[in-house]
Each structure stands twice: as C-alpha cells, then as structure tokens.
PDB file of C-alpha atoms in Angstrom:
ATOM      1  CA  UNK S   1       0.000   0.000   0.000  1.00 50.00           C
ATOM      2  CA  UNK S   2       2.758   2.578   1.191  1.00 56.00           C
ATOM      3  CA  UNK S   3       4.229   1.608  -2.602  1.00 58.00           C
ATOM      4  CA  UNK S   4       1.025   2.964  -4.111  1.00 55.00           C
ATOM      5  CA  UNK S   5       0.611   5.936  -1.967  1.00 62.00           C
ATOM      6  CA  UNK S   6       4.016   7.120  -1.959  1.00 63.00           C
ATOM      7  CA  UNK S   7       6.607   5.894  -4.589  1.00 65.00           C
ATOM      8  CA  UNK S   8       3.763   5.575  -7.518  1.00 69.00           C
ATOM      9  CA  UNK S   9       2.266   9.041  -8.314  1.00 77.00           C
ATOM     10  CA  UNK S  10       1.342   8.098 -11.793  1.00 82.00           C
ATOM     11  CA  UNK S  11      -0.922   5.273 -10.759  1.00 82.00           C
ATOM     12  CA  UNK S  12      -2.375   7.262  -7.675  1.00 81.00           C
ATOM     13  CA  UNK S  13      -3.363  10.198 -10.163  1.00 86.00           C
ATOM     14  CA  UNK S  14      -4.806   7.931 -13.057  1.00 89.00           C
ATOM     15  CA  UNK S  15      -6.972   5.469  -9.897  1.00 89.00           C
ATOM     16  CA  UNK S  16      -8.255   8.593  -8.804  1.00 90.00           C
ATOM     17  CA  UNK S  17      -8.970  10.837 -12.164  1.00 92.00           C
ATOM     18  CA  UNK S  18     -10.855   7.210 -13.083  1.00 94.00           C
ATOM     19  CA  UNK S  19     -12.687   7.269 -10.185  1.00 93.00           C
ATOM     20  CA  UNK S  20     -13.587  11.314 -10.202  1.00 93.00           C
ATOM     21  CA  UNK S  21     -14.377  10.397 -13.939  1.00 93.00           C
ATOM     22  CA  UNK S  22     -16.854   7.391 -13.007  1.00 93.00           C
ATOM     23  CA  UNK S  23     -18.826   9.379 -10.384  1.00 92.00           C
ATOM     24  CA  UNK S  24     -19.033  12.142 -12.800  1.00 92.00           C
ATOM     25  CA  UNK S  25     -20.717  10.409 -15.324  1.00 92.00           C
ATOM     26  CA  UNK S  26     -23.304   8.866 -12.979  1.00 92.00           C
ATOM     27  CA  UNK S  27     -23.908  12.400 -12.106  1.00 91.00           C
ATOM     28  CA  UNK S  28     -24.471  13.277 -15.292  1.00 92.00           C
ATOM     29  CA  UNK S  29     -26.785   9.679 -16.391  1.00 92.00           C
ATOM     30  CA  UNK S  30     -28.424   9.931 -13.274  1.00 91.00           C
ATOM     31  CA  UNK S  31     -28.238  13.966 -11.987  1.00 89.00           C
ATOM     32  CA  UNK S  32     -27.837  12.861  -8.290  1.00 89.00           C
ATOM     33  CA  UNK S  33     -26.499  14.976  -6.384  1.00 91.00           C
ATOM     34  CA  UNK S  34     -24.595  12.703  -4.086  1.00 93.00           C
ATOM     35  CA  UNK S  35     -22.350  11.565  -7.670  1.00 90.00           C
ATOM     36  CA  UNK S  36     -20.937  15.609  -7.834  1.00 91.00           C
ATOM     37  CA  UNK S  37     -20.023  15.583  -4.076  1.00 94.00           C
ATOM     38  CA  UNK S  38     -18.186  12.178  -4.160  1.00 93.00           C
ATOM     39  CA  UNK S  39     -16.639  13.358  -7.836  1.00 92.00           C
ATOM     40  CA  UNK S  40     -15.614  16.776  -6.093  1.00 93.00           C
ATOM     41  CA  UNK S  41     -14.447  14.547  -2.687  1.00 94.00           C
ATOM     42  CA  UNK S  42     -12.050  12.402  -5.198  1.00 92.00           C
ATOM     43  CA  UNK S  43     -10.706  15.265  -6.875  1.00 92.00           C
ATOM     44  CA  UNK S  44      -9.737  16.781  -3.824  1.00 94.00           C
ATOM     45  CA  UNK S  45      -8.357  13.721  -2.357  1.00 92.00           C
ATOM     46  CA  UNK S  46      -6.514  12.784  -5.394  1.00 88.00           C
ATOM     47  CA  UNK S  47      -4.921  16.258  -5.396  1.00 91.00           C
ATOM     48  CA  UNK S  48      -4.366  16.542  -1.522  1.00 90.00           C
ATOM     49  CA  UNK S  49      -3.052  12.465  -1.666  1.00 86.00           C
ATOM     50  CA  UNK S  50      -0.681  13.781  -4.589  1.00 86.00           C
ATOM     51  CA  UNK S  51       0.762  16.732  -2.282  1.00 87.00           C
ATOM     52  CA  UNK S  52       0.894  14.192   0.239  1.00 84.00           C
ATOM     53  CA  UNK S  53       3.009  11.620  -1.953  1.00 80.00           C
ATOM     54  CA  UNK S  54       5.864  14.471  -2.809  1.00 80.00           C
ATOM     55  CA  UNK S  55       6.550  15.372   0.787  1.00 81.00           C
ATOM     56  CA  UNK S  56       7.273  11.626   2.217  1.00 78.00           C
ATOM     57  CA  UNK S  57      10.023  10.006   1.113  1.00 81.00           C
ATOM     58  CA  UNK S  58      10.237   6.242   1.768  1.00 85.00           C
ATOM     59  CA  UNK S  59      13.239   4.469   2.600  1.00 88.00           C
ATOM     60  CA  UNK S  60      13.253   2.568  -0.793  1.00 89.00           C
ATOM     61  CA  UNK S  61      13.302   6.214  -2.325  1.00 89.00           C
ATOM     62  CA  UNK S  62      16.139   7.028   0.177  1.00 92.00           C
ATOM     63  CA  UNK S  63      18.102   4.180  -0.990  1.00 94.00           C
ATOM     64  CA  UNK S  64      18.086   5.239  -4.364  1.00 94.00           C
ATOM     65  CA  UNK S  65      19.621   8.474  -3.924  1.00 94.00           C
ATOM     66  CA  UNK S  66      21.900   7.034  -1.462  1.00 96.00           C
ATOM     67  CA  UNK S  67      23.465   4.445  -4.557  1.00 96.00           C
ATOM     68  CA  UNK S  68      23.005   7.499  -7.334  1.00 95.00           C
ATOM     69  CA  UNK S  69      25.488   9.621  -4.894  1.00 96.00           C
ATOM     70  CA  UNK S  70      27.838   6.679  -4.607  1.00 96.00           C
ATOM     71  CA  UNK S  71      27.693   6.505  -8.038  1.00 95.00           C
ATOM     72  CA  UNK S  72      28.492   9.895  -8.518  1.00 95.00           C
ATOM     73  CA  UNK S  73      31.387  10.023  -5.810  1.00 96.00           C
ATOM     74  CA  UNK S  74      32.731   6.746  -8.052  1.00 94.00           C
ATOM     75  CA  UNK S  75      32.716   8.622 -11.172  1.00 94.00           C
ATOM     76  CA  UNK S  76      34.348  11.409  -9.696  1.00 95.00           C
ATOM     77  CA  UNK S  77      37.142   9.399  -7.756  1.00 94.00           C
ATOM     78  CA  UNK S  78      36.608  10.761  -5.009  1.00 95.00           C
ATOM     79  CA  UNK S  79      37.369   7.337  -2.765  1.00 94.00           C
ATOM     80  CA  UNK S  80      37.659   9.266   0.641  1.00 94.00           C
ATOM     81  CA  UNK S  81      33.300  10.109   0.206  1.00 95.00           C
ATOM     82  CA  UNK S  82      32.181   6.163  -1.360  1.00 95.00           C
ATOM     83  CA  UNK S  83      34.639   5.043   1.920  1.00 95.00           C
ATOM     84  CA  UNK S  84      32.696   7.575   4.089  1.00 95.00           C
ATOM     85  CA  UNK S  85      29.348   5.405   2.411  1.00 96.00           C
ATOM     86  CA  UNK S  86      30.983   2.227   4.595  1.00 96.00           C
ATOM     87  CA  UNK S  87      29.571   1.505   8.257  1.00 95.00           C
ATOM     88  CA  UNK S  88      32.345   2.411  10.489  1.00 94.00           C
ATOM     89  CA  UNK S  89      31.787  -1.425  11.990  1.00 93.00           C
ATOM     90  CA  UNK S  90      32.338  -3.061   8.338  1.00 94.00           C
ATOM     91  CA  UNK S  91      35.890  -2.878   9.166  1.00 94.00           C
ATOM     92  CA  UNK S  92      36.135  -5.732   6.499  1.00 95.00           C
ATOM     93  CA  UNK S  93      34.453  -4.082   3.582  1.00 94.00           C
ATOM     94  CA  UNK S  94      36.376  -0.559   4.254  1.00 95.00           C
ATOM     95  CA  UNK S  95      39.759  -2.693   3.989  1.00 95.00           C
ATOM     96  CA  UNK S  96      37.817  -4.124   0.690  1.00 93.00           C
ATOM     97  CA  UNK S  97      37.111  -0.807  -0.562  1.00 93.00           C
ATOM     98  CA  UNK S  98      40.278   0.809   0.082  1.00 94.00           C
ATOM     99  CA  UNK S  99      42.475  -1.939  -1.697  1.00 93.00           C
ATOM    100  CA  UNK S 100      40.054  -2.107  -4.727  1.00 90.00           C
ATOM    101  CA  UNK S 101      39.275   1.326  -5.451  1.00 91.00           C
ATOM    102  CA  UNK S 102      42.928   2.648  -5.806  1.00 91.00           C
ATOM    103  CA  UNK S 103      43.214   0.348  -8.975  1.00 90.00           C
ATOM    104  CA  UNK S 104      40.883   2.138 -10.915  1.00 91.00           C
ATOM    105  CA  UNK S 105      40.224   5.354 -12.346  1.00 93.00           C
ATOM    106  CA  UNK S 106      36.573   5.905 -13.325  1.00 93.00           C
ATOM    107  CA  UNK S 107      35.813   8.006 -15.484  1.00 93.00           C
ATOM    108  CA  UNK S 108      31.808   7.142 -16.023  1.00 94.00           C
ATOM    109  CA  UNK S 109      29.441   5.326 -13.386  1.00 93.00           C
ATOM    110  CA  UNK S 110      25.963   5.475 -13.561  1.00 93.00           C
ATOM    111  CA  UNK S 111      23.194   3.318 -12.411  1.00 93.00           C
ATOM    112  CA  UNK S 112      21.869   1.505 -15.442  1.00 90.00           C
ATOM    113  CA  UNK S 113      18.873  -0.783 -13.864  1.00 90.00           C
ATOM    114  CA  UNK S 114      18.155  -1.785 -10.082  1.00 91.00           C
ATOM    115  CA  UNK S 115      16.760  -4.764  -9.913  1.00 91.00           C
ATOM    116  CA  UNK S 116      15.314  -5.078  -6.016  1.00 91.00           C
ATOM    117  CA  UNK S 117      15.239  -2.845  -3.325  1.00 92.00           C
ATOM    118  CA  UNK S 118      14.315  -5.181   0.235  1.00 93.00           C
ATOM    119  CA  UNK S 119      14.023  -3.156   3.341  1.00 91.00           C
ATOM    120  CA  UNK S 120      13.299  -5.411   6.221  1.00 90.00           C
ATOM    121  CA  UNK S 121      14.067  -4.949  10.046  1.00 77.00           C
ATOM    122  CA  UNK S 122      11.749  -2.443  12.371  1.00 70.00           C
ATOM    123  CA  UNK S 123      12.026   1.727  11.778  1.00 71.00           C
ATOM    124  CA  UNK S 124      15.164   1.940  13.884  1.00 75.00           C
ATOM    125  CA  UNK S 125      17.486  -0.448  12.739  1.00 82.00           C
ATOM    126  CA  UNK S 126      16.225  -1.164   9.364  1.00 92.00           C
ATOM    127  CA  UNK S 127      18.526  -3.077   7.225  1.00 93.00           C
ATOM    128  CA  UNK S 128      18.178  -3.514   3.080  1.00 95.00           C
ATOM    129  CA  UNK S 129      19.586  -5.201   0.115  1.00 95.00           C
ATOM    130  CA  UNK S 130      20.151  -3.994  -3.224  1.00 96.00           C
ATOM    131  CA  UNK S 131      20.737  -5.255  -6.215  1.00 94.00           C
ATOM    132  CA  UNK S 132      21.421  -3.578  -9.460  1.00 94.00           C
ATOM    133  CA  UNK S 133      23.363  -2.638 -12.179  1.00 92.00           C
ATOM    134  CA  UNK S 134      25.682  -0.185 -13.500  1.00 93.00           C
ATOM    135  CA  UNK S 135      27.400   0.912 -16.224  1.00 93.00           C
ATOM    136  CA  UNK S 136      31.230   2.506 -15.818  1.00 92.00           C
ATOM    137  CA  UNK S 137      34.267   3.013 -17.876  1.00 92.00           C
ATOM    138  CA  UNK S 138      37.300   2.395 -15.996  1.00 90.00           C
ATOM    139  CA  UNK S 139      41.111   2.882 -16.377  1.00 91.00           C
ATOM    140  CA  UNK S 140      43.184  -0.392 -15.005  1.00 86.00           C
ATOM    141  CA  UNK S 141      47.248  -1.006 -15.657  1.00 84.00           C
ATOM    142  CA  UNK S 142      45.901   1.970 -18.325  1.00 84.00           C
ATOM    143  CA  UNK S 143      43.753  -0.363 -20.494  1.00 89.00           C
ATOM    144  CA  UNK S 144      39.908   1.318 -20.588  1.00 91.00           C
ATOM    145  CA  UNK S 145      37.079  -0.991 -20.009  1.00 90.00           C
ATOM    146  CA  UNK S 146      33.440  -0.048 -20.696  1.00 92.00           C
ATOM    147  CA  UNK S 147      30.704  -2.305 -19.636  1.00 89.00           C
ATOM    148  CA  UNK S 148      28.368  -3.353 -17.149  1.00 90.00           C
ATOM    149  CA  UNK S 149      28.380  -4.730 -13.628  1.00 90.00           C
ATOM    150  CA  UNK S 150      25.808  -6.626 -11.357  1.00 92.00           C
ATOM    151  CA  UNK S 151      26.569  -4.873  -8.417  1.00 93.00           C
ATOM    152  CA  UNK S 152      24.858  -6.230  -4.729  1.00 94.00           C
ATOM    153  CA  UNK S 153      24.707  -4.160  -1.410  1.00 96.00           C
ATOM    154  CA  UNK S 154      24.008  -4.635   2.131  1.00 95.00           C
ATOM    155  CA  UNK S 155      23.128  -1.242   3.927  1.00 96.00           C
ATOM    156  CA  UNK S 156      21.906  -0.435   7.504  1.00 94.00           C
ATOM    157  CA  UNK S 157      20.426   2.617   8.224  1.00 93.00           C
ATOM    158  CA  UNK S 158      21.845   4.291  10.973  1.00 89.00           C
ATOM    159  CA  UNK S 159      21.441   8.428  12.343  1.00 86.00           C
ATOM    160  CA  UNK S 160      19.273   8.798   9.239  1.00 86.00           C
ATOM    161  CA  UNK S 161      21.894   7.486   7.018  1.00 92.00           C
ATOM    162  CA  UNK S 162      22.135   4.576   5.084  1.00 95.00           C
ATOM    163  CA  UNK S 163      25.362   2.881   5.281  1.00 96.00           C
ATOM    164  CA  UNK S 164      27.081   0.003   2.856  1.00 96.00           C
ATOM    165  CA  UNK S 165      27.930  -3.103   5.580  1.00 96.00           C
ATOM    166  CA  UNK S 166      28.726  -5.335   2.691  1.00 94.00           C
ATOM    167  CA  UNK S 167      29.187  -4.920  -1.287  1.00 92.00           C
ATOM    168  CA  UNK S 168      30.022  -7.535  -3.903  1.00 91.00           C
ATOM    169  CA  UNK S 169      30.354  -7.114  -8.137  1.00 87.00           C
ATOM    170  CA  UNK S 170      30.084  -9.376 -10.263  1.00 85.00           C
ATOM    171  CA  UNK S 171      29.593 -10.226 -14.306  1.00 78.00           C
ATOM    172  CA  UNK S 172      26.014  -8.423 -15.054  1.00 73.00           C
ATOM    173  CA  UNK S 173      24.574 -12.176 -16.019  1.00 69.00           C
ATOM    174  CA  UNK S 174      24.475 -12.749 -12.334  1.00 59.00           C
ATOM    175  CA  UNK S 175      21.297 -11.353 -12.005  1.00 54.00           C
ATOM    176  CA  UNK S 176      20.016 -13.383 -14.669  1.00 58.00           C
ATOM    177  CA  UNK S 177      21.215 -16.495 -12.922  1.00 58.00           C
ATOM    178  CA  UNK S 178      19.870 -15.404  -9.627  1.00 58.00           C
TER     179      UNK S 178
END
C-alpha cells in the first residue's frame, strides 16, 4: 500500500482521475447529487493524496539516492566520500574498498537498472539489500574498459543514514542467474 501511496504518483493520479471520472458520469446519467459531491471529494483527495506523496520520502526512495550519490562520488574518484558510504563497523568491507578502489580510475558510473530494493528490520534499525546494475568506464594497468556490472549491497540505516555493511560485483549475467 505505502508503494502505491508514496513511490507511484502516476498510478495514484490515473486510480483517482478514473474514479472522479466514473462518479461524474453517474452524475451526469443519473443527476444525483450525491455523484458531484463524491466526484468533487475524489478530486480533492486525489490532489491533496498527490501533495501528500511528494513530501514523504520512503526508505526505498532514500536508498536510491543514497546508490546514485555513490555513483556519482565513483565517477568522480573521489574514494575518501564512497569510503565515508561504509559503516564504520564493516571494518572488512572498508579494507575491501580501500584496496580495490585505488586500482581504478573511473571516469563514467551510472546506475543503469536496479533490480530489487528489500528493506526489512523495524524503523530503527532497518537493514536492506540492493541489487542492481551499472554501467562505468574504468582505467586499469591503463587499459579502458566499458561495460556493465551486477553490483549487490548490504546497507543499515543508521542516524538517518544509510550505510554500505557489505558490497560484492560481479559479471552483469548474475542477475540473470539469480
């Protein structure tokens, strides 16, 4: 439900323009004037449930933006901010990150599909996994490379921040296999 409400403003105007439409044509086949009130009642709710949709922003949406601004921090180089992305705790995936990331120099990452978004746990330690892909060009040994890459993330959400705990890449078929 919260998906339909809040992450899906194209279906929540079209259910309720239908509906608005629908009472205003029984209005107009049958001139009661209980159809106008409930077609003016919809039209207000659709437009005061569409206000309503752009001022929350789910978790799912957060998460999102939270891998677009990695993405962007990777195409930029800037390894100090997508190492700032890492729980403190993942002491693993920081050492990860740190001797991975110095062998390449991006020069394009952008998300190219995302494939799930799970958010489980309760609202103050919610946890998610993401899985999706995206496209980069790279520098390595100075060879460029230019394809895609199935890319998986753990994040906890922590301060109002989501956090990477655990990342792995992998050959974009992955998903496929999965």
């Amino acid at each position: 439900m919260n998906e339909l409400l809040f992450e899906s403003p194209i279906s929540l105007g079209l259910t309720g323009i239908a509906l608005t439409v629908v009472a205003a044509i029984v209005w107009m086949n049958t001139g009661h004037k209980a159809a106008i009130w409930t077609a003016a009642g919809l039209l207000i709710g659709t437009i005061g449930l569409l206000i309503l949709e752009r001022g929350v922003i789910t978790y799912r949406e957060e998460l999102i933006a939270r891998i677009s601004e990695i993405a962007t921090d990777l195409e930029k180089n800037d390894r100090n901010k997508v190492i700032a992305a890492i729980h403190p705790a993942a002491v693993n995936t920081i050492e990860l990150a740190k001797k991975e990331l110095p062998k390449y120099e991006f020069s394009e990452a952008r998300v190219s599909k995302i494939h799930s978004i799970e958010v489980e746990g309760d609202s103050k330690r919610p946890r998610a996994e993401a899985e999706f892909n995206v496209f980069v060009e790279v520098s390595l040994s100075g060879q460029v490379f230019r394809g895609a890459r199935y890319i998986s993330v753990t994040f906890y959400r922590e301060n109002s921040e989501w956090l990477v705990i655990d990342y792995r890449h992998a050959d974009p078929l992955e998903a496929m296999r999965q």
